Short mmCIF file of C-alpha atoms and ligand atoms in Angstrom, two decimals:
data_model
loop_
_atom_site.label_atom_id
_atom_site.label_comp_id
_atom_site.label_asym_id
_atom_site.label_seq_id
_atom_site.Cartn_x
_atom_site.Cartn_y
_atom_site.Cartn_z
CA UNK A 1 161.73 169.99 112.10
CA UNK A 2 159.69 166.90 111.18
CA UNK A 3 158.86 164.84 114.13
CA UNK A 4 160.44 160.81 113.19
CA UNK A 5 157.06 158.63 112.17
CA UNK A 6 156.35 155.56 113.99
CA UNK A 7 154.08 152.39 112.57
CA UNK A 8 153.01 149.40 114.14
CA UNK A 9 150.11 147.10 113.67
CA UNK A 10 148.51 144.41 115.34
CA UNK A 11 145.84 141.71 114.28
CA UNK A 12 141.99 141.65 114.58
CA UNK A 13 142.59 138.20 115.39
CA UNK A 14 140.75 137.47 118.74
CA UNK A 15 137.50 139.68 120.51
CA UNK A 16 139.87 141.35 123.08
CA UNK A 17 143.81 141.70 122.91
CA UNK A 18 145.90 140.28 126.03
CA UNK A 19 148.03 142.10 128.68
CA UNK A 20 151.05 140.90 126.18
CA UNK A 21 149.40 143.06 123.60
CA UNK A 22 149.10 146.19 125.94
CA UNK A 23 152.33 145.86 127.09
CA UNK A 24 154.43 144.84 124.78
CA UNK A 25 152.77 147.34 121.95
CA UNK A 26 149.02 149.60 122.79
CA UNK A 27 150.96 151.16 125.71
CA UNK A 28 154.12 152.16 123.75
CA UNK A 29 151.96 153.27 120.90
CA UNK A 30 150.25 155.48 123.33
CA UNK A 31 153.17 157.14 125.08
CA UNK A 32 154.72 157.75 121.37
CA UNK A 33 151.93 159.47 120.17
CA UNK A 34 153.38 162.90 122.06
CA UNK A 35 156.56 162.50 119.99
CA UNK A 36 156.36 160.86 116.66
CA UNK A 37 154.45 161.18 113.61
CA UNK A 38 152.03 158.59 114.36
CA UNK A 39 150.30 155.44 112.15
CA UNK A 40 148.81 152.45 113.73
CA UNK A 41 146.76 149.83 111.94
CA UNK A 42 144.35 147.34 112.56
CA UNK A 43 145.39 144.43 110.06
CA UNK A 44 142.78 142.70 109.13
CA UNK A 45 145.36 141.45 105.78
CA UNK A 46 147.16 139.25 108.20
CA UNK A 47 144.41 138.33 110.28
CA UNK A 48 143.07 136.08 106.76
CA UNK A 49 146.53 134.02 106.92
CA UNK A 50 144.51 131.99 109.27
CA UNK A 51 140.98 130.31 108.56
CA UNK A 52 139.22 133.55 109.87
CA UNK A 53 134.99 133.81 109.75
CA UNK A 54 133.70 137.12 108.11
CA UNK A 55 131.28 137.98 110.66
CA UNK A 56 134.32 137.24 112.86
CA UNK A 57 136.48 139.27 111.55
CA UNK A 58 134.45 141.96 110.79
CA UNK A 59 133.36 142.36 114.80
CA UNK A 60 137.25 141.81 115.71
CA UNK A 61 138.22 144.38 113.74
CA UNK A 62 135.69 147.26 114.87
CA UNK A 63 136.90 145.52 118.64
CA UNK A 64 140.43 145.87 117.58
CA UNK A 65 140.20 149.58 116.61
CA UNK A 66 138.12 150.38 119.56
CA UNK A 67 140.40 149.21 122.13
CA UNK A 68 143.07 151.01 120.44
CA UNK A 69 141.21 154.39 121.20
CA UNK A 70 140.37 153.26 124.71
CA UNK A 71 143.69 152.28 125.43
CA UNK A 72 144.46 156.76 124.48
CA UNK A 73 145.52 156.68 121.15
CA UNK A 74 143.90 159.83 120.25
CA UNK A 75 142.40 160.24 116.44
CA UNK A 76 143.54 164.08 116.38
CA UNK A 77 147.18 162.63 117.01
CA UNK A 78 147.35 159.25 115.49
CA UNK A 79 146.53 158.09 112.22
CA UNK A 80 144.62 154.88 113.03
CA UNK A 81 143.43 152.46 110.33
CA UNK A 82 142.41 149.63 108.69
CA UNK A 83 145.19 148.33 106.69
CA UNK A 84 142.43 146.95 103.88
CA UNK A 85 141.34 149.98 103.03
CA UNK A 86 144.13 151.11 101.81
CA UNK A 87 144.75 149.07 99.21
CA UNK A 88 148.85 149.86 98.40
CA UNK A 89 149.95 147.53 101.08
CA UNK A 90 149.09 144.52 98.82
CA UNK A 91 149.95 146.12 96.13
CA UNK A 92 153.85 146.87 97.92
CA UNK A 93 153.80 143.30 99.50
CA UNK A 94 153.66 142.19 95.81
CA UNK A 95 156.80 143.78 94.71
CA UNK A 96 158.76 143.08 97.31
CA UNK A 97 157.83 139.51 96.84
CA UNK A 98 159.49 139.63 94.02
CA UNK A 99 162.83 140.56 96.07
CA UNK A 100 162.61 138.00 98.23
CA UNK A 101 164.22 134.83 98.26
CA UNK A 102 162.77 131.40 99.31
CA UNK A 103 165.02 130.69 101.39
CA UNK A 104 165.06 133.58 103.34
CA UNK A 105 160.78 133.59 103.78
CA UNK A 106 161.51 129.99 104.68
CA UNK A 107 163.92 131.21 107.43
CA UNK A 108 160.98 133.38 109.57
CA UNK A 109 159.94 131.50 112.96
CA UNK A 110 156.90 132.86 113.30
CA UNK A 111 156.14 130.37 109.73
CA UNK A 112 157.01 127.64 111.25
CA UNK A 113 155.61 127.77 115.06
CA UNK A 114 151.97 128.87 113.53
CA UNK A 115 151.96 126.12 110.40
CA UNK A 116 153.16 123.86 112.88
CA UNK A 117 149.81 123.67 114.02
CA UNK A 118 147.71 123.13 110.76
CA UNK A 119 150.94 121.65 109.34
CA UNK A 120 153.50 122.60 107.16
CA UNK A 121 151.50 121.92 103.46
CA UNK A 122 147.97 123.21 104.49
CA UNK A 123 149.51 126.09 105.61
CA UNK A 124 148.57 129.05 103.55
CA UNK A 125 151.01 130.98 101.28
CA UNK A 126 149.41 134.13 102.54
CA UNK A 127 150.50 132.82 106.39
CA UNK A 128 154.19 132.44 104.27
CA UNK A 129 154.62 135.62 103.12
CA UNK A 130 153.19 137.37 106.01
CA UNK A 131 156.50 138.66 107.12
CA UNK A 132 156.41 140.48 103.56
CA UNK A 133 152.97 142.07 103.49
CA UNK A 134 154.21 143.44 107.05
CA UNK A 135 157.51 144.49 105.52
CA UNK A 136 155.09 146.28 102.85
CA UNK A 137 152.86 147.78 105.68
CA UNK A 138 156.26 149.61 107.60
CA UNK A 139 157.92 150.65 104.62
CA UNK A 140 154.74 152.14 102.39
CA UNK A 141 154.86 155.16 105.42
CA UNK A 142 158.61 155.36 105.75
CA UNK A 143 158.83 154.42 109.25
CA UNK A 144 161.76 155.23 111.09
CA UNK A 145 161.06 153.50 114.13
CA UNK A 146 158.48 150.41 114.86
CA UNK A 147 157.50 149.42 118.38
CA UNK A 148 157.30 145.96 118.81
CA UNK A 149 157.74 142.15 121.46
CA UNK A 150 160.38 141.07 121.05
CA UNK A 151 158.18 138.42 118.75
CA UNK A 152 158.95 139.99 115.66
CA UNK A 153 162.28 140.90 115.97
CA UNK A 154 163.19 138.87 112.84
CA UNK A 155 160.31 140.50 110.89
CA UNK A 156 161.34 143.64 111.33
CA UNK A 157 165.52 142.40 110.07
CA UNK A 158 163.34 141.18 106.89
CA UNK A 159 161.76 144.60 106.68
CA UNK A 160 165.28 146.03 106.62
CA UNK A 161 166.82 143.86 104.22
CA UNK A 162 164.00 144.22 101.64
CA UNK A 163 164.62 147.80 101.95
CA UNK A 164 168.02 147.86 101.66
CA UNK A 165 167.91 145.76 98.57
CA UNK A 166 165.25 147.68 97.08
CA UNK A 167 167.07 151.03 97.37
CA UNK A 168 170.03 148.99 95.87
CA UNK A 169 168.76 147.90 93.22
CA UNK A 170 166.36 151.02 92.15
CA UNK A 171 167.48 154.14 93.61
CA UNK A 172 166.72 155.30 97.18
CA UNK A 173 163.32 154.70 97.88
CA UNK A 174 162.86 153.51 101.48
CA UNK A 175 163.45 154.84 104.59
CA UNK A 176 165.39 151.57 106.92
CA UNK A 177 163.09 151.59 110.15
CA UNK A 178 164.47 150.99 113.45
CA UNK A 179 162.46 147.79 116.18
CA UNK A 180 161.55 150.16 119.75
CA UNK A 181 161.58 146.86 121.78
CA UNK A 182 161.33 148.16 125.13
CA UNK A 183 163.11 145.20 126.94
CA UNK A 184 161.00 144.79 130.21
CA UNK A 185 158.08 144.25 128.31
CA UNK A 186 159.12 142.45 125.38
CA UNK A 187 158.14 138.81 126.47
CA UNK A 188 155.36 138.63 128.82
CA UNK A 189 154.35 134.63 129.34
CA UNK A 190 151.59 132.57 129.43
CA UNK A 191 150.40 132.27 133.48
CA UNK A 192 149.86 128.34 132.64
CA UNK A 193 153.12 127.89 130.76
CA UNK A 194 155.57 130.90 132.05
CA UNK A 195 158.48 129.80 128.83
CA UNK A 196 156.07 130.52 125.98
CA UNK A 197 154.43 133.82 124.95
CA UNK A 198 151.27 134.88 126.02
CA UNK A 199 149.17 134.83 122.40
CA UNK A 200 145.93 135.12 121.49
CA UNK A 201 146.05 132.17 119.12
CA UNK A 202 147.68 130.15 121.36
CA UNK A 203 147.64 130.67 124.81
CA UNK A 204 144.88 128.41 126.79
CA UNK A 205 142.08 130.96 128.59
CA UNK A 206 143.48 129.76 132.21
CA UNK A 207 147.19 131.36 131.05
CA UNK A 208 145.87 134.36 128.81
CA UNK A 209 144.69 138.11 130.61
CA UNK A 210 142.84 140.11 128.04
CA UNK A 211 141.73 143.03 128.93
CA UNK A 212 137.90 142.83 128.05
CA UNK A 213 137.86 140.43 130.83
CA UNK A 214 135.90 141.33 133.63
CA UNK A 215 137.75 141.90 137.44
CA UNK A 216 136.52 138.45 138.97
CA UNK A 217 137.69 136.19 136.30
CA UNK A 218 141.34 138.41 136.11
CA UNK A 219 141.61 137.76 139.55
CA UNK A 220 141.17 134.09 139.03
CA UNK A 221 143.45 133.82 136.51
CA UNK A 222 146.24 136.13 138.56
CA UNK A 223 145.76 133.93 141.79
CA UNK A 224 145.75 130.60 139.86
CA UNK A 225 149.06 131.60 137.74
CA UNK A 226 151.76 129.02 137.49
CA UNK A 227 154.67 129.14 140.22
CA UNK A 228 157.48 127.65 141.11
CA UNK A 229 158.74 125.32 143.85
CA UNK A 230 159.35 127.20 146.98
CA UNK A 231 157.44 130.26 148.33
CA UNK A 232 159.99 132.93 148.02
CA UNK A 233 159.19 136.40 145.33
CA UNK A 234 162.38 136.59 143.99
CA UNK A 235 163.62 137.19 140.69
CA UNK A 236 164.81 134.27 138.81
CA UNK A 237 164.26 134.00 134.69
CA UNK A 238 165.77 130.46 134.70
CA UNK A 239 164.30 129.08 137.70
CA UNK A 240 161.75 130.69 138.42
CA UNK A 241 160.12 131.78 135.26
CA UNK A 242 156.09 132.13 136.59
CA UNK A 243 157.27 134.52 139.41
CA UNK A 244 159.83 136.14 136.93
CA UNK A 245 156.77 137.24 134.82
CA UNK A 246 154.51 138.28 137.26
CA UNK A 247 157.10 140.75 138.83
CA UNK A 248 157.36 141.99 135.64
CA UNK A 249 153.95 142.49 135.31
CA UNK A 250 153.51 144.22 138.04
CA UNK A 251 156.58 145.62 137.76
CA UNK A 252 155.38 147.11 134.30
CA UNK A 253 152.25 148.17 135.27
CA UNK A 254 152.67 150.12 138.71
CA UNK A 255 155.66 151.59 137.66
CA UNK A 256 158.03 149.78 141.31
CA UNK A 257 160.79 148.52 140.14
CA UNK A 258 161.48 144.62 140.23
CA UNK A 259 164.00 145.35 142.93
CA UNK A 260 161.58 147.47 145.20
CA UNK A 261 159.46 144.31 144.85
CA UNK A 262 161.39 141.88 145.90
CA UNK A 263 162.66 143.97 149.26
CA UNK A 264 158.70 144.96 149.59
CA UNK A 265 157.99 141.22 149.36
CA UNK A 266 159.86 139.51 151.53
CA UNK A 267 158.96 136.83 153.28
CA UNK A 268 155.21 137.40 152.73
CA UNK A 269 154.78 134.52 150.20
CA UNK A 270 153.57 134.17 146.77
CA UNK A 271 149.68 134.62 147.64
CA UNK A 272 149.62 138.76 148.83
CA UNK A 273 151.97 139.10 145.90
CA UNK A 274 149.66 137.65 143.65
CA UNK A 275 146.55 139.89 144.82
CA UNK A 276 148.60 143.11 144.15
CA UNK A 277 148.98 141.74 140.49
CA UNK A 278 145.68 140.97 139.83
CA UNK A 279 144.25 144.72 141.43
CA UNK A 280 147.18 146.39 139.22
CA UNK A 281 146.07 144.26 136.53
CA UNK A 282 142.40 145.14 137.16
CA UNK A 283 142.81 148.74 137.61
CA UNK A 284 144.35 149.24 134.54
CA UNK A 285 141.82 146.71 132.46
CA UNK A 286 138.20 148.24 134.07
CA UNK A 287 138.63 152.38 132.42
CA UNK A 288 139.89 150.66 128.79
CA UNK A 289 136.95 147.81 128.74
CA UNK A 290 134.40 150.50 130.05
CA UNK A 291 135.74 153.02 127.43
CA UNK A 292 135.61 150.36 124.75
CA UNK A 293 131.97 149.17 125.22
CA UNK A 294 131.22 152.55 124.83
CA UNK A 295 133.07 152.97 121.68
CA UNK A 296 131.21 149.75 120.12
CA UNK A 297 127.97 151.00 120.99
CA UNK A 298 128.13 153.60 117.98
CA UNK A 299 130.04 151.86 115.42
CA UNK A 300 128.39 154.96 112.58
CA UNK A 301 131.16 157.25 115.09
CA UNK A 302 133.54 154.17 115.15
CA UNK A 303 133.19 153.46 111.35
CA UNK A 304 133.69 157.21 110.87
CA UNK A 305 137.44 157.82 112.80
CA UNK A 306 138.05 155.14 110.85
CA UNK A 307 137.47 156.73 107.69
CA UNK A 308 139.44 159.38 108.70
CA UNK A 309 142.57 157.56 109.71
CA UNK A 310 142.46 155.88 106.70
CA UNK A 311 142.12 158.99 104.02
CA UNK A 312 144.95 160.43 106.24
CA UNK A 313 147.29 156.67 105.62
CA UNK A 314 146.31 156.90 101.84
CA UNK A 315 147.38 160.47 100.92
CA UNK A 316 151.26 158.95 102.81
CA UNK A 317 150.59 155.41 101.14
CA UNK A 318 150.00 156.61 97.63
CA UNK A 319 152.48 158.94 98.03
CA UNK A 320 155.24 156.31 98.29
CA UNK A 321 153.66 153.95 95.63
CA UNK A 322 154.15 156.35 93.03
CA UNK A 323 157.67 156.67 92.93
CA UNK A 324 158.51 152.83 93.70
CA UNK A 325 155.52 152.47 90.25
CA UNK A 326 158.58 154.39 88.65
CA UNK A 327 161.18 153.10 90.18
CA UNK A 328 160.55 149.80 89.34
CA UNK A 329 159.22 150.65 85.97
CA UNK A 330 155.74 150.01 85.56
CA UNK A 331 154.32 152.90 83.20
CA UNK A 332 151.99 155.57 84.66
CA UNK A 333 148.25 155.20 83.86
CA UNK A 334 147.87 158.59 81.82
N1 AQP B 1 153.47 138.34 125.42
C1 AQP B 1 154.24 139.00 124.64
N2 AQP B 1 154.43 139.95 125.08
C2 AQP B 1 155.35 141.11 124.37
N3 AQP B 1 154.38 141.52 123.04
C3 AQP B 1 153.71 140.80 123.04
N4 AQP B 1 153.08 140.84 121.65
C4 AQP B 1 151.88 140.13 121.07
N5 AQP B 1 152.36 139.22 122.34
C5 AQP B 1 153.07 139.78 123.26
C6 AQP B 1 153.35 142.35 120.16
O1 AQP B 1 151.99 142.75 119.95
C7 AQP B 1 151.58 143.20 118.99
C8 AQP B 1 150.43 142.47 118.42
O2 AQP B 1 151.04 141.21 117.67
P1 AQP B 1 150.03 140.50 117.21
O3 AQP B 1 148.15 141.08 117.36
O4 AQP B 1 149.83 141.76 115.43
O5 AQP B 1 150.07 139.19 116.98
P2 AQP B 1 151.45 138.33 117.44
O6 AQP B 1 152.54 138.98 117.89
O7 AQP B 1 151.28 137.38 116.35
O8 AQP B 1 150.50 138.08 118.57
P3 AQP B 1 149.77 137.29 118.92
O9 AQP B 1 148.57 137.12 121.14
O10 AQP B 1 150.53 135.86 119.50
O11 AQP B 1 148.48 136.97 117.78
P4 AQP B 1 148.00 135.93 116.75
O12 AQP B 1 148.16 134.56 118.19
O13 AQP B 1 146.76 136.02 116.33
O14 AQP B 1 149.70 135.15 116.42
C9 AQP B 1 152.87 142.73 118.27
O15 AQP B 1 153.94 144.51 118.34
C10 AQP B 1 153.82 141.93 119.61
O16 AQP B 1 155.66 141.68 119.05
#
């Protein structure tokens, strides 16, 4: 039997991914390539929904792709590609735009959060329709499963609604995708603001742990992470969000259960605990950073791998679009 298909994407919106991206997305992508037919894309079309310089986008797209391979995605087993290399994403997004209600799109909380930064009238229409492009990314590949963090739940719901609406109106075409969310790492929070999610665009430098950062600054940031009153290492999301976040991070990186960690650090205070968290982060990120640097030193090879991925992705996307065009009623080109 064919393997179930998984698809996910990540934005090239910074010069490095962060720990939230790593635990909430990348690490699961690597695991899922063992059991799934895996498609992963660097979503550069999404990145331009906020003002972005061309040179920065070009650089960040390669840095993003290099980190994906460095984190363990195998170009033989996973189809790793750049979204803009497959034109069908924008074409399907248009069709889905025409199936989406204004009110439905206006309910998306990510737009509300992100547009608040610019003022709603200055935010682009692209930022508003971002979740519809995301729905196209997923539906084009007939994905069964989409690994994401908790912040993407609402977008996944919209994707399912649009797939159902299209299928109902035009006949069965799209697979309904299910979110794949790991509860323990669905929301890694900012080290300085432990109730907000760690985010490329809104975390302060002190609140974010970047995959490509050097060990020195990584250790410093963990040691300076905001902790809570008291000195006990206990998991208490409501009253001790800072320590709870660090416990979640330690547990996810070392495979030790939170209960075990709480027992082990009983009576030892925050300092000793934070030192261990810092070491776990450094140990995880150092080999990824080194492999990323190596991959970036040969852009020709990196671009070659991405071209292979785009070719494989295009084969699937084009098959879906042939069906979509016909069902919607567009005339064939010949
Ligand atoms: N803090 C987080 N905890 C768990 N998962 C997270 N993800 C992001 N932040 C966390 C997951 O990472 C994947 C890729 O995210 P993205 O690049 O598409 O953008 P995002 O979700 O909007 O992440 P950022 O860091 O906040 O990026 P910007 O600032 O550019 O918008 C997704 O699966 C996401 O769930």
